[in-house]
Amino acid sequence: MSDFWPGGIRIRIHLLFWLVIGLAVMAGYFIETIALFIIVLIHELGHIAAARELGWEVKEIQLLPFGGVAVMEESPTSDAIDEIVVALAGPFMNIVMIFFSLLFWWVGIWSEHWAHFFMKSNMMIALFNLLPMWPLDGGRIVQAVLTSFISYRKAAILSFSSSCGLAILLLGAGIWLLHANLTAIAIYLALTNGQAYKRFPYQFIRFLHKRYQRAPRLEPIEPVRVPSSLSVWEATHKLQKGKYHLFYITGKQGGVLPEENVLYACLVERRQRDWISSLL
């Protein structure tokens, strides 16, 4: 990948991006292709602006042959609302660009043809990104909503699995319709979700470490009832984002454990296989 650092933001350009540009030049669509990638870049900058406002760490923007992605690391204290705001910031920028397209057309700066192309492109990119598939904006919103009702681990695995299934359906549609772009995008999304599922154990460990090291914050208390024979590792699977958990251990050796005790036993003392009741 090629790297650029405008405004302190790292932009990585995939090698195949240049192939797409070359093909666009040969086909006579160079200006249109550049305009599409500018739209994608502004879309991703919307995510970055919202993420920085919420205290997230922004790593880079990747321009890929089929679009772009902003690589960010959320704050350990972020909740579902924060994630939804960041996810919607990209499509919001598309709406802003549609407004300016109309404005430039009305004042005579742009021709009707160019304004229509720009508006249509923004609408298609916004709607595509709102599909409920990870890592698209819609998929991130779905995962954020899921984390409000179920544990982070369950929400992530369900999100990756369902997104992979939807990508396979898109692949079938692309092959049936002989649509090369749709087929390529579906393959990319399927591979991305497969890799995300494979990497999730490491991502989950990072989630636990950030949760253990996070700064004190007032969060809704969510009681969790667990059997005394549940392992410490299995107990961590019940953690939800944006909530503070008290583990109510049932049985003769019952009691109450705050989540930091469970995380300390898991991450520091390496007692993942011990029964949670042994921490009392």
Short mmCIF file of C-alpha atoms in Angstrom, two decimals:
data_model
loop_
_atom_site.label_atom_id
_atom_site.label_comp_id
_atom_site.label_asym_id
_atom_site.label_seq_id
_atom_site.Cartn_x
_atom_site.Cartn_y
_atom_site.Cartn_z
CA MET A 1 0.00 0.00 0.00
CA SER A 2 1.00 3.64 -0.59
CA ASP A 3 0.97 5.92 2.45
CA PHE A 4 0.10 9.63 2.69
CA TRP A 5 -0.25 11.83 5.79
CA PRO A 6 -2.49 14.83 4.97
CA GLY A 7 -3.59 16.73 8.08
CA GLY A 8 -1.92 14.18 10.35
CA ILE A 9 -4.22 11.38 9.14
CA ARG A 10 -2.57 8.35 7.59
CA ILE A 11 -4.16 7.38 4.27
CA ARG A 12 -3.18 3.98 2.91
CA ILE A 13 -3.95 3.29 -0.73
CA HIS A 14 -4.23 -0.33 -1.83
CA LEU A 15 -2.17 -1.35 -4.84
CA LEU A 16 -5.30 -2.51 -6.66
CA PHE A 17 -6.65 1.03 -6.28
CA TRP A 18 -4.15 2.16 -8.88
CA LEU A 19 -5.29 -0.67 -11.16
CA VAL A 20 -8.86 0.64 -10.91
CA ILE A 21 -7.62 4.14 -11.78
CA GLY A 22 -5.71 2.76 -14.77
CA LEU A 23 -8.78 0.90 -16.04
CA ALA A 24 -10.88 4.04 -15.55
CA VAL A 25 -8.44 6.06 -17.67
CA MET A 26 -8.56 3.44 -20.42
CA ALA A 27 -12.37 3.40 -20.32
CA GLY A 28 -12.66 7.19 -20.36
CA TYR A 29 -14.14 7.49 -16.84
CA PHE A 30 -11.15 8.95 -15.00
CA ILE A 31 -12.92 12.06 -13.64
CA GLU A 32 -15.96 10.05 -12.51
CA THR A 33 -13.77 7.47 -10.75
CA ILE A 34 -11.74 10.15 -8.95
CA ALA A 35 -15.02 11.82 -7.89
CA LEU A 36 -16.25 8.51 -6.42
CA PHE A 37 -13.10 8.06 -4.37
CA ILE A 38 -13.30 11.68 -3.14
CA ILE A 39 -16.86 10.94 -2.00
CA VAL A 40 -15.63 7.81 -0.21
CA LEU A 41 -12.79 9.79 1.42
CA ILE A 42 -15.17 12.50 2.69
CA HIS A 43 -17.51 9.75 3.95
CA GLU A 44 -14.66 8.24 5.98
CA LEU A 45 -13.56 11.65 7.24
CA GLY A 46 -17.05 11.99 8.70
CA HIS A 47 -16.44 8.84 10.75
CA ILE A 48 -13.07 10.17 11.87
CA ALA A 49 -14.44 13.55 12.95
CA ALA A 50 -17.12 11.90 15.10
CA ALA A 51 -14.66 9.36 16.51
CA ARG A 52 -12.15 12.02 17.55
CA GLU A 53 -14.90 14.04 19.19
CA LEU A 54 -15.73 10.98 21.31
CA GLY A 55 -12.08 10.36 22.24
CA TRP A 56 -11.48 7.37 19.99
CA GLU A 57 -8.04 6.61 18.58
CA VAL A 58 -7.97 7.05 14.80
CA LYS A 59 -5.33 4.92 13.11
CA GLU A 60 -5.77 5.39 9.38
CA ILE A 61 -8.00 5.55 6.32
CA GLN A 62 -7.63 2.73 3.81
CA LEU A 63 -8.67 3.37 0.21
CA LEU A 64 -9.55 0.02 -1.33
CA PRO A 65 -10.50 -0.91 -4.92
CA PHE A 66 -14.19 -1.05 -3.89
CA GLY A 67 -14.35 1.83 -1.43
CA GLY A 68 -12.70 2.83 1.82
CA VAL A 69 -12.58 2.11 5.53
CA ALA A 70 -11.59 4.19 8.55
CA VAL A 71 -9.55 2.11 10.99
CA MET A 72 -10.32 3.27 14.53
CA GLU A 73 -9.99 1.98 18.05
CA GLU A 74 -12.95 2.93 20.17
CA SER A 75 -12.68 4.31 23.67
CA PRO A 76 -12.93 1.62 26.37
CA THR A 77 -15.79 3.56 27.91
CA SER A 78 -17.78 3.89 24.69
CA ASP A 79 -21.35 2.64 24.62
CA ALA A 80 -23.82 1.69 21.90
CA ILE A 81 -24.91 5.31 21.33
CA ASP A 82 -21.31 6.39 20.68
CA GLU A 83 -20.83 3.61 18.14
CA ILE A 84 -24.08 4.45 16.35
CA VAL A 85 -23.12 8.14 16.17
CA VAL A 86 -19.74 7.28 14.63
CA ALA A 87 -21.34 4.84 12.17
CA LEU A 88 -23.98 7.38 11.04
CA ALA A 89 -21.43 10.17 10.62
CA GLY A 90 -20.33 8.73 7.26
CA PRO A 91 -23.79 8.57 5.62
CA PHE A 92 -24.50 12.00 7.11
CA MET A 93 -21.59 13.41 5.09
CA ASN A 94 -23.16 11.90 1.96
CA ILE A 95 -26.38 13.78 2.75
CA VAL A 96 -24.37 16.99 3.18
CA MET A 97 -22.69 16.43 -0.20
CA ILE A 98 -26.08 15.85 -1.84
CA PHE A 99 -27.24 19.19 -0.43
CA PHE A 100 -24.19 20.98 -1.85
CA SER A 101 -24.70 19.24 -5.20
CA LEU A 102 -28.18 20.74 -5.40
CA LEU A 103 -26.85 24.12 -4.27
CA PHE A 104 -24.07 24.18 -6.91
CA TRP A 105 -26.59 23.20 -9.58
CA TRP A 106 -29.08 25.90 -8.58
CA VAL A 107 -26.45 28.65 -8.62
CA GLY A 108 -25.07 27.42 -11.95
CA ILE A 109 -21.66 26.18 -10.78
CA TRP A 110 -22.38 22.58 -11.85
CA SER A 111 -24.25 21.27 -14.84
CA GLU A 112 -27.41 19.25 -14.33
CA HIS A 113 -25.63 16.11 -15.57
CA TRP A 114 -22.73 16.45 -13.14
CA ALA A 115 -24.99 17.35 -10.19
CA HIS A 116 -27.18 14.33 -10.93
CA PHE A 117 -24.13 12.05 -11.09
CA PHE A 118 -22.77 13.40 -7.80
CA MET A 119 -26.13 13.10 -6.01
CA LYS A 120 -26.77 9.59 -7.33
CA SER A 121 -23.27 8.46 -6.34
CA ASN A 122 -23.65 9.82 -2.80
CA MET A 123 -27.06 8.20 -2.42
CA MET A 124 -25.80 4.81 -3.61
CA ILE A 125 -22.73 4.93 -1.33
CA ALA A 126 -24.82 5.96 1.69
CA LEU A 127 -27.45 3.26 1.11
CA PHE A 128 -24.84 0.58 0.43
CA ASN A 129 -22.98 1.43 3.64
CA LEU A 130 -26.23 1.16 5.60
CA LEU A 131 -26.65 -2.51 4.67
CA PRO A 132 -26.69 -4.57 7.91
CA MET A 133 -23.36 -6.23 7.19
CA TRP A 134 -20.08 -5.91 9.03
CA PRO A 135 -17.84 -3.90 8.52
CA LEU A 136 -20.30 -1.57 6.75
CA ASP A 137 -21.90 1.21 8.77
CA GLY A 138 -25.19 -0.65 8.95
CA GLY A 139 -23.44 -3.72 10.32
CA ARG A 140 -21.72 -1.62 12.99
CA ILE A 141 -25.08 -0.15 13.98
CA VAL A 142 -26.61 -3.64 14.21
CA GLN A 143 -23.73 -4.84 16.38
CA ALA A 144 -24.02 -1.77 18.62
CA VAL A 145 -27.76 -2.37 19.10
CA LEU A 146 -27.13 -6.04 19.87
CA THR A 147 -24.59 -5.16 22.56
CA SER A 148 -27.35 -3.24 24.36
CA PHE A 149 -29.29 -6.47 24.89
CA ILE A 150 -26.76 -9.31 24.86
CA SER A 151 -23.13 -9.76 25.80
CA TYR A 152 -20.39 -8.24 23.66
CA ARG A 153 -19.05 -11.66 22.69
CA LYS A 154 -22.44 -12.98 21.55
CA ALA A 155 -23.20 -9.76 19.67
CA ALA A 156 -19.90 -9.80 17.78
CA ILE A 157 -20.09 -13.48 16.81
CA LEU A 158 -23.73 -13.13 15.72
CA SER A 159 -22.83 -10.04 13.70
CA PHE A 160 -19.91 -11.70 11.89
CA SER A 161 -21.88 -14.88 11.20
CA SER A 162 -24.99 -13.13 9.86
CA SER A 163 -22.88 -10.73 7.78
CA CYS A 164 -21.00 -13.63 6.22
CA GLY A 165 -24.33 -15.29 5.37
CA LEU A 166 -25.62 -12.09 3.76
CA ALA A 167 -22.38 -11.75 1.80
CA ILE A 168 -22.86 -15.26 0.42
CA LEU A 169 -26.39 -14.30 -0.66
CA LEU A 170 -25.00 -11.20 -2.38
CA LEU A 171 -22.40 -13.38 -4.07
CA GLY A 172 -25.13 -15.64 -5.40
CA ALA A 173 -27.05 -12.61 -6.68
CA GLY A 174 -23.93 -11.21 -8.33
CA ILE A 175 -23.20 -14.48 -10.10
CA TRP A 176 -26.85 -14.90 -11.14
CA LEU A 177 -27.02 -11.35 -12.53
CA LEU A 178 -23.50 -11.58 -14.03
CA HIS A 179 -22.66 -8.39 -12.11
CA ALA A 180 -18.87 -8.24 -11.70
CA ASN A 181 -18.79 -5.39 -9.15
CA LEU A 182 -21.44 -6.96 -6.92
CA THR A 183 -19.66 -10.31 -7.07
CA ALA A 184 -16.30 -8.77 -6.16
CA ILE A 185 -17.78 -6.76 -3.27
CA ALA A 186 -19.60 -9.85 -1.95
CA ILE A 187 -16.36 -11.86 -2.00
CA TYR A 188 -14.55 -9.05 -0.17
CA LEU A 189 -17.27 -8.82 2.51
CA ALA A 190 -17.35 -12.60 2.99
CA LEU A 191 -13.57 -12.77 3.39
CA THR A 192 -13.55 -9.75 5.72
CA ASN A 193 -16.14 -11.32 8.02
CA GLY A 194 -14.35 -14.66 7.93
CA GLN A 195 -11.12 -12.97 8.99
CA ALA A 196 -12.94 -10.94 11.67
CA TYR A 197 -14.44 -14.14 13.10
CA LYS A 198 -11.00 -15.80 13.09
CA ARG A 199 -9.36 -12.83 14.83
CA PHE A 200 -12.14 -12.32 17.35
CA PRO A 201 -10.49 -14.30 20.23
CA TYR A 202 -7.63 -11.75 20.19
CA GLN A 203 -10.10 -8.87 19.86
CA PHE A 204 -12.04 -10.20 22.85
CA ILE A 205 -8.89 -10.30 24.99
CA ARG A 206 -8.21 -6.66 24.07
CA PHE A 207 -11.79 -5.84 25.05
CA LEU A 208 -11.25 -7.44 28.47
CA HIS A 209 -7.96 -5.60 29.02
CA LYS A 210 -9.49 -2.24 28.10
CA ARG A 211 -12.45 -2.91 30.34
CA TYR A 212 -10.16 -3.77 33.25
CA GLN A 213 -8.00 -0.67 32.69
CA ARG A 214 -10.80 1.78 31.93
CA ALA A 215 -11.23 4.91 34.00
CA PRO A 216 -14.02 4.92 36.60
CA ARG A 217 -17.33 5.95 35.13
CA LEU A 218 -20.93 5.97 36.17
CA GLU A 219 -22.53 3.14 34.21
CA PRO A 220 -25.85 1.35 34.59
CA ILE A 221 -25.47 -1.61 36.94
CA GLU A 222 -26.51 -4.88 35.34
CA PRO A 223 -26.80 -7.88 37.70
CA VAL A 224 -25.83 -11.25 36.25
CA ARG A 225 -26.93 -14.49 37.89
CA VAL A 226 -24.46 -17.34 37.35
CA PRO A 227 -24.04 -20.83 38.85
CA SER A 228 -21.17 -21.38 41.26
CA SER A 229 -19.60 -23.93 38.89
CA LEU A 230 -19.26 -21.43 36.04
CA SER A 231 -15.62 -20.86 35.11
CA VAL A 232 -14.03 -17.42 35.36
CA TRP A 233 -13.45 -17.45 31.60
CA GLU A 234 -17.10 -18.25 30.89
CA ALA A 235 -18.14 -15.44 33.23
CA THR A 236 -16.26 -12.90 31.08
CA HIS A 237 -18.42 -13.98 28.13
CA LYS A 238 -21.41 -12.33 29.84
CA LEU A 239 -19.95 -8.81 29.88
CA GLN A 240 -21.89 -6.13 28.02
CA LYS A 241 -20.65 -2.81 26.71
CA GLY A 242 -21.74 0.32 28.53
CA LYS A 243 -22.80 -1.57 31.66
CA TYR A 244 -21.20 -2.40 34.99
CA HIS A 245 -21.84 -5.95 36.14
CA LEU A 246 -22.33 -7.51 39.54
CA PHE A 247 -22.14 -11.30 39.42
CA TYR A 248 -24.70 -12.94 41.70
CA ILE A 249 -23.44 -16.47 42.33
CA THR A 250 -26.18 -18.95 43.12
CA GLY A 251 -25.92 -22.12 45.16
CA LYS A 252 -24.58 -22.97 48.60
CA GLN A 253 -21.33 -21.12 47.96
CA GLY A 254 -23.16 -18.09 46.64
CA GLY A 255 -22.30 -14.44 46.96
CA VAL A 256 -21.75 -11.27 44.96
CA LEU A 257 -18.67 -10.37 42.92
CA PRO A 258 -17.96 -7.06 41.16
CA GLU A 259 -16.74 -7.46 37.61
CA GLU A 260 -13.26 -6.11 38.34
CA ASN A 261 -12.64 -9.12 40.62
CA VAL A 262 -13.54 -11.45 37.77
CA LEU A 263 -11.35 -9.55 35.31
CA TYR A 264 -8.43 -9.50 37.76
CA ALA A 265 -8.68 -13.25 38.25
CA CYS A 266 -8.85 -13.82 34.51
CA LEU A 267 -6.20 -11.40 33.25
CA VAL A 268 -3.76 -11.05 36.14
CA GLU A 269 -4.01 -14.25 38.17
CA ARG A 270 -4.61 -16.47 35.11
CA ARG A 271 -7.41 -18.37 36.84
CA GLN A 272 -9.59 -18.72 33.76
CA ARG A 273 -10.51 -22.35 34.49
CA ASP A 274 -11.33 -21.87 38.16
CA TRP A 275 -14.94 -21.81 39.32
CA ILE A 276 -16.23 -18.31 39.86
CA SER A 277 -17.26 -19.27 43.40
CA SER A 278 -13.57 -19.75 44.25
CA LEU A 279 -13.12 -15.97 43.98
CA LEU A 280 -15.41 -15.29 46.93
#
